[in-house]
Coordinates of C-alpha atoms and ligand atoms in Angstrom, one line a residue:
X984 CA 24.0 37.2 8.8
X985 CA 26.7 34.6 8.7
X986 CA 29.6 35.5 10.9
X987 CA 33.0 34.2 9.8
X988 CA 35.7 33.2 12.3
X989 CA 38.9 34.5 10.8
X990 CA 41.5 31.8 11.3
X991 CA 44.2 33.7 9.3
X992 CA 44.0 36.6 11.6
X993 CA 43.9 34.5 14.8
X994 CA 46.9 32.5 13.6
X995 CA 48.8 35.7 13.0
X996 CA 48.0 36.9 16.5
X997 CA 49.0 33.6 18.1
X998 CA 52.3 33.6 16.1
X999 CA 53.1 37.0 17.3
X1000 CA 52.5 35.9 20.9
X1001 CA 54.8 32.9 20.3
X1002 CA 57.4 35.1 18.8
X1003 CA 57.4 37.4 21.8
X1004 CA 57.7 34.4 24.2
X1005 CA 60.6 33.0 22.1
X1006 CA 62.4 36.4 22.4
X1007 CA 62.1 36.2 26.2
X1008 CA 63.3 32.6 26.2
X1009 CA 66.3 33.5 24.0
X1010 CA 67.4 36.0 26.6
X1011 CA 67.7 33.0 29.0
X1012 CA 69.6 31.0 26.4
X1013 CA 66.8 28.8 25.3
X1014 CA 65.9 28.5 21.6
X1015 CA 62.9 26.2 20.8
X1016 CA 63.9 23.8 18.1
X1017 CA 61.8 21.8 15.7
X1018 CA 63.0 19.0 13.4
X1019 CA 60.9 17.9 10.4
X1020 CA 61.7 14.8 8.4
X1021 CA 60.3 14.3 4.9
X1022 CA 60.8 11.1 3.0
X1023 CA 60.2 11.2 -0.8
X1024 CA 58.9 13.7 -3.2
X1025 CA 55.1 14.0 -2.5
X1026 CA 54.3 17.5 -3.8
X1027 CA 51.7 18.3 -1.1
X1028 CA 54.1 17.1 1.7
X1029 CA 56.8 19.3 0.2
X1030 CA 54.5 22.3 0.5
X1031 CA 53.5 21.4 4.1
X1032 CA 57.1 21.0 5.1
X1033 CA 58.1 24.3 3.5
X1034 CA 55.2 26.1 5.4
X1035 CA 56.4 24.6 8.7
X1036 CA 60.0 25.8 8.0
X1037 CA 58.7 29.3 7.2
X1038 CA 56.6 29.3 10.4
X1039 CA 59.7 28.4 12.4
X1040 CA 61.6 31.3 10.9
X1041 CA 58.6 33.7 11.6
X1042 CA 58.5 32.9 15.3
X1043 CA 62.3 32.6 15.8
X1044 CA 62.7 28.9 16.3
X1045 CA 65.7 26.9 15.4
X1046 CA 64.7 24.4 12.7
X1047 CA 66.1 21.4 11.0
X1048 CA 64.5 19.9 7.9
X1049 CA 65.7 16.5 6.6
X1050 CA 64.6 15.8 3.0
X1051 CA 65.4 12.2 2.5
X1052 CA 65.2 10.2 -0.8
X1053 CA 62.2 7.9 -1.5
X1054 CA 64.6 5.0 -1.3
X1055 CA 65.4 5.7 2.4
X1056 CA 65.1 2.4 4.4
X1057 CA 63.0 2.1 7.5
X1058 CA 66.2 1.4 9.5
X1059 CA 67.9 4.6 8.3
X1060 CA 64.8 6.6 9.2
X1061 CA 64.5 5.1 12.6
X1062 CA 68.2 5.8 13.3
X1063 CA 67.7 9.5 12.4
X1064 CA 64.6 9.7 14.7
X1065 CA 66.7 8.1 17.5
X1066 CA 69.4 10.7 17.0
X1067 CA 67.0 13.5 17.1
X1068 CA 65.2 12.1 20.2
X1069 CA 68.6 12.5 21.9
X1070 CA 69.4 15.9 20.5
X1071 CA 68.9 18.6 23.2
X1072 CA 68.6 21.4 20.6
X1073 CA 65.4 19.7 19.3
X1074 CA 62.2 20.1 21.4
X1075 CA 59.7 18.9 18.7
X1076 CA 60.1 16.2 16.1
X1077 CA 57.8 15.1 13.4
X1078 CA 57.8 12.9 10.3
X1079 CA 55.7 14.3 7.5
X1080 CA 53.0 11.7 6.5
X1081 CA 52.5 9.8 4.4
X1082 CA 55.8 7.9 4.3
X1083 CA 56.6 5.7 1.3
X1084 CA 54.8 2.3 1.2
X1085 CA 57.9 0.3 2.1
X1086 CA 58.1 2.1 5.5
X1087 CA 55.8 1.1 8.4
X1088 CA 54.1 4.4 9.4
X1089 CA 53.1 3.2 12.8
X1090 CA 56.7 2.1 13.6
X1091 CA 57.9 5.5 12.6
X1092 CA 55.4 7.4 14.7
X1093 CA 56.0 5.2 17.7
X1094 CA 59.8 5.7 17.4
X1095 CA 59.3 9.4 18.2
X1096 CA 59.9 10.3 21.9
X1097 CA 56.5 11.2 23.5
X1098 CA 58.3 14.2 25.0
X1099 CA 59.0 15.5 21.4
X1100 CA 55.7 14.4 19.9
X1101 CA 54.5 17.9 19.1
X1102 CA 51.9 16.6 16.6
X1103 CA 50.3 14.8 19.5
X1104 CA 49.8 11.6 17.5
X1105 CA 51.3 9.1 20.0
X1106 CA 49.1 6.9 22.2
X1107 CA 50.9 8.4 25.3
X1108 CA 49.7 11.9 24.4
X1109 CA 46.2 10.9 23.3
X1110 CA 45.9 8.8 26.4
X1111 CA 46.9 11.7 28.6
X1112 CA 44.3 13.9 26.8
X1113 CA 41.7 11.2 27.5
X1114 CA 42.3 11.1 31.3
X1115 CA 42.9 14.9 31.6
X1116 CA 46.7 14.9 32.2
X1117 CA 49.0 17.4 30.5
X1118 CA 49.7 16.4 27.0
X1119 CA 50.7 17.7 23.5
X1120 CA 47.3 18.2 22.0
X1121 CA 47.0 17.4 18.4
X1122 CA 47.4 20.6 16.4
X1123 CA 44.2 20.7 14.3
X1124 CA 41.8 20.0 17.2
X1125 CA 43.7 22.5 19.4
X1126 CA 43.2 25.1 16.7
X1127 CA 39.5 24.2 16.5
X1128 CA 39.0 24.9 20.2
X1129 CA 40.8 28.2 19.9
X1130 CA 38.6 29.2 17.0
X1131 CA 35.4 28.3 18.9
X1132 CA 36.5 30.4 21.8
X1133 CA 36.9 33.4 19.5
X1134 CA 33.1 33.6 19.2
X1135 CA 32.9 34.5 23.0
X1136 CA 30.3 31.7 23.4
X1137 CA 30.9 29.6 26.5
X1138 CA 31.4 26.0 25.4
X1139 CA 30.3 24.6 28.8
X1140 CA 26.9 22.9 28.6
X1141 CA 26.6 23.3 24.9
X1142 CA 25.7 20.4 22.7
X1143 CA 28.6 19.6 20.3
X1144 CA 28.4 17.3 17.4
X1145 CA 31.7 16.1 15.8
X1146 CA 31.3 14.5 12.3
X1147 CA 34.3 12.2 11.7
X1148 CA 36.2 10.0 14.1
X1149 CA 39.8 10.0 12.9
X1150 CA 42.6 9.7 15.5
X1151 CA 44.1 13.1 14.3
X1152 CA 40.9 15.2 14.2
X1153 CA 37.5 13.7 15.2
X1154 CA 38.3 11.7 18.3
X1155 CA 40.7 14.2 19.9
X1156 CA 38.5 17.3 19.2
X1157 CA 35.6 15.4 20.8
X1158 CA 37.8 14.8 23.9
X1159 CA 38.8 18.4 24.1
X1160 CA 35.2 19.6 23.8
X1161 CA 34.3 17.2 26.6
X1162 CA 37.1 18.7 28.7
X1163 CA 35.5 22.1 28.0
X1164 CA 32.3 20.7 29.4
X1165 CA 30.3 20.4 26.2
X1166 CA 27.9 17.5 25.8
X1167 CA 29.5 15.7 22.9
X1168 CA 28.2 13.3 20.2
X1169 CA 30.5 11.8 17.6
X1170 CA 29.0 10.9 14.2
X1171 CA 30.6 8.8 11.4
X1172 CA 29.7 6.9 8.3
X1173 CA 27.5 4.5 10.1
X1174 CA 25.5 7.2 11.9
X1175 CA 21.8 6.8 10.9
X1176 CA 20.3 10.2 11.8
X1177 CA 23.1 12.6 11.0
X1178 CA 20.8 15.5 10.1
X1179 CA 18.8 15.1 13.3
X1180 CA 22.0 15.0 15.3
X1181 CA 23.3 18.1 13.6
X1182 CA 20.1 20.0 14.0
X1183 CA 20.4 19.7 17.8
X1184 CA 24.0 21.0 17.8
X1185 CA 25.1 24.3 19.2
X1186 CA 28.6 23.5 18.0
X1187 CA 29.4 21.5 14.9
X1188 CA 32.9 20.3 14.0
X1189 CA 33.0 18.8 10.4
X1190 CA 36.0 16.6 9.7
X1191 CA 34.7 14.3 7.0
X1192 CA 36.7 15.0 3.9
X1193 CA 33.8 15.4 1.5
X1194 CA 33.2 18.7 -0.3
X1195 CA 30.0 20.6 0.8
X1196 CA 28.8 17.6 2.6
X1197 CA 27.0 19.6 5.4
X1198 CA 24.4 22.0 4.2
X1199 CA 22.4 24.8 5.8
X1200 CA 19.3 22.8 6.4
X1201 CA 21.3 20.6 8.8
X1202 CA 22.4 23.5 11.0
X1203 CA 20.3 25.3 13.6
X1204 CA 20.2 29.0 14.0
X1205 CA 23.0 30.4 16.2
X1206 CA 25.3 27.4 15.8
X1207 CA 29.1 27.6 15.6
X1208 CA 30.3 25.6 12.7
X1209 CA 34.0 24.6 12.5
X1210 CA 34.9 23.3 9.0
X1211 CA 38.0 21.2 9.2
X1212 CA 37.6 19.8 5.7
X1213 CA 40.2 20.5 3.0
X1214 CA 39.0 19.1 -0.2
X1215 CA 40.8 19.8 -3.5
X1216 CA 38.4 19.9 -6.4
X1217 CA 39.4 19.0 -10.0
X1218 CA 39.6 22.7 -10.9
X1219 CA 42.2 23.1 -8.1
X1220 CA 39.8 25.0 -5.8
X1221 CA 40.0 24.2 -2.1
X1222 CA 36.6 23.6 -0.4
X1223 CA 35.5 22.6 3.0
X1224 CA 33.0 20.0 4.2
X1225 CA 30.4 22.7 4.8
X1226 CA 28.4 24.3 2.0
X1227 CA 29.1 27.9 2.9
X1228 CA 26.6 29.3 0.3
X1229 CA 23.7 27.6 2.0
X1230 CA 24.6 29.3 5.3
X1231 CA 25.3 32.8 3.9
X1232 CA 22.0 34.4 5.1
X1233 CA 21.9 32.5 8.4
X1234 CA 22.6 33.6 11.9
X1235 CA 25.5 31.3 12.5
X1236 CA 29.3 31.3 12.9
X1237 CA 31.5 29.6 10.4
X1238 CA 35.2 29.1 9.8
X1239 CA 35.9 29.7 6.1
X1240 CA 37.9 27.4 3.8
X1241 CA 40.5 28.5 3.1
X1242 CA 41.4 30.9 6.0
X1243 CA 39.8 29.0 8.9
X1244 CA 41.2 25.9 10.5
X1245 CA 44.1 25.5 8.0
X1246 CA 46.3 28.4 9.2
X1247 CA 45.7 27.4 12.8
X1248 CA 47.1 23.9 12.5
X1249 CA 50.8 24.9 11.8
X1250 CA 50.5 27.7 14.4
X1251 CA 49.4 25.2 17.0
X1252 CA 52.5 23.1 16.0
X1253 CA 54.6 26.1 16.9
X1254 CA 52.7 26.5 20.2
X1255 CA 53.3 22.8 21.1
X1256 CA 57.0 23.1 20.2
X1257 CA 57.3 26.2 22.4
X1258 CA 55.5 24.4 25.2
X1259 CA 58.0 21.5 24.8
X1260 CA 61.0 23.9 25.1
X1261 CA 59.5 25.6 28.1
X1262 CA 59.1 22.2 29.8
Ligands
LIG2338 P1 39.5 10.6 7.7 O1 39.2 10.2 6.3 O2 40.5 9.9 8.5 O3 38.1 10.5 8.5 C1 36.9 10.9 7.9 C2 35.8 10.6 8.8 O4 34.6 11.0 8.2 C3 35.6 9.2 9.2 O5 35.5 9.0 10.6 C4 34.4 8.7 8.4 O6 33.6 7.8 9.1 C5 33.6 10.0 8.4 N1 32.6 10.0 7.3 C6 32.8 9.6 6.0 N2 31.7 9.6 5.4 C7 30.7 10.0 6.2 C8 29.3 10.2 6.1 N3 28.7 10.0 5.0 N4 28.6 10.6 7.2 C9 29.3 10.8 8.4 N5 30.6 10.6 8.5 C10 31.3 10.2 7.5 O7 39.8 12.2 7.6 P2 40.6 13.2 8.6 O8 39.9 13.2 9.9 O9 42.0 12.9 8.5 O10 40.3 14.5 7.8 C11 39.0 15.0 7.6 C12 39.1 16.3 6.7 O11 39.8 17.3 7.4 C13 39.8 16.0 5.3 O12 39.2 16.9 4.4 C14 41.2 16.5 5.6 O13 41.9 17.0 4.5 C15 40.9 17.7 6.6 N6 42.0 18.0 7.5 C16 42.3 19.3 7.6 C17 43.3 19.7 8.4 C18 43.6 21.2 8.5 O14 44.7 21.5 8.9 N7 42.7 22.0 8.1 C19 44.2 18.7 9.2 C20 43.7 17.4 9.0 C21 42.7 17.0 8.2 P3 34.1 6.2 9.4 O15 35.1 6.3 10.5 O16 32.9 5.5 9.8 O17 34.8 5.8 8.1

C-alpha cells in the first residue's frame, strides 16, 4: 500500500512550534520580522505573497509587504532593498520572483544582505551549504529533508536520486542529502539512463516541472518519493512530477500534490526568518 507523507499536517506542526518560540522571544522583546517585496501584478506572485503574509500572522511575526508598480525602476528597488538591509526590525528579506523584464533579477538577489537572505538563494548561503557551514538553507529543499525524515527511515547510507539540477531545488537538495550521508546522484535532461538510475534509488526527489513524468515502473519497492513538481494543467488542476496513480498499490512513500512539499516551503521560510531573528 502506498503511504502518503502528509506535508499539510507537518507544516501545521512546524508552524505551531515556530509560534511557540516566537512567543518566548517576544517576552524578551524580540519580534522576528519578514519583509516581502512584490513588483508588478503577476497573479501567481500575488497569491504567494498573500500566503507569506498570512503565514507571518499565524506564527506571530512582524511583516512588511511592499507592493510596487510594474513601472518601478531597478534603482528604486535597489534603494528599498538597501533600506530594508539596514532596518533592525527586519530579519528576513525577499523579493518575489519573477521581477519585470526591465529589472536584472541577479542584481536584485545579490543586493539582499546574506544575513537576511531567508530564501537561501545567495551564493554566500549556497556556498556555506556546500562546505558544511551554517547557512540559510533554501526553503523547498529544507522542507524535502524534513518530509523524508517523517518516514522514520535513516537517510545515512541510502541511495538518493535527485531529478532536476536547478539552483533553488535540485542542487541544494542534493547537497543536503549528501550532508545526511546519502549516496547522491543528480539526474537532468541529458541523463541517458534515468529509469535505471531511479530503479536503484531508496530516495527519489523529483524536481522536473513535467506532469506525471515519473511513473511506478521507475520506482523500486520501499522507496521514498518526494514530489516537488507543481504543474498547473489546462483544466486548472495542480499535478506533481510523479504519476501517483501508478504507485497507488505499491509499497512506497510519496508526498502528494497538493499537500506535500508545497505547504512546507513557506513554513521553512518562517523557520529561516525565526533562525535569523535568533542569531
Ligand atoms: P527548473 O525548470 O529550473 O529545473 C527543471 C530541471 O528538470 C532541470 O534541471 C532540467 O534539466 C530537468 N529536466 C527537464 N527535463 C528532464 C528530463 N526529461 N529528464 C530529466 N531531467 C529533466 O525547475 P525548478 O527546479 O525551479 O522546479 C521544478 C518543479 O518544482 C516545478 O514544477 C516547480 O513548479 C516546482 N517547484 C515547487 C516548489 C514548491 O514549493 N513545491 C518550489 C519550487 C519549485 P536541465 O538542467 O538539463 O535542463
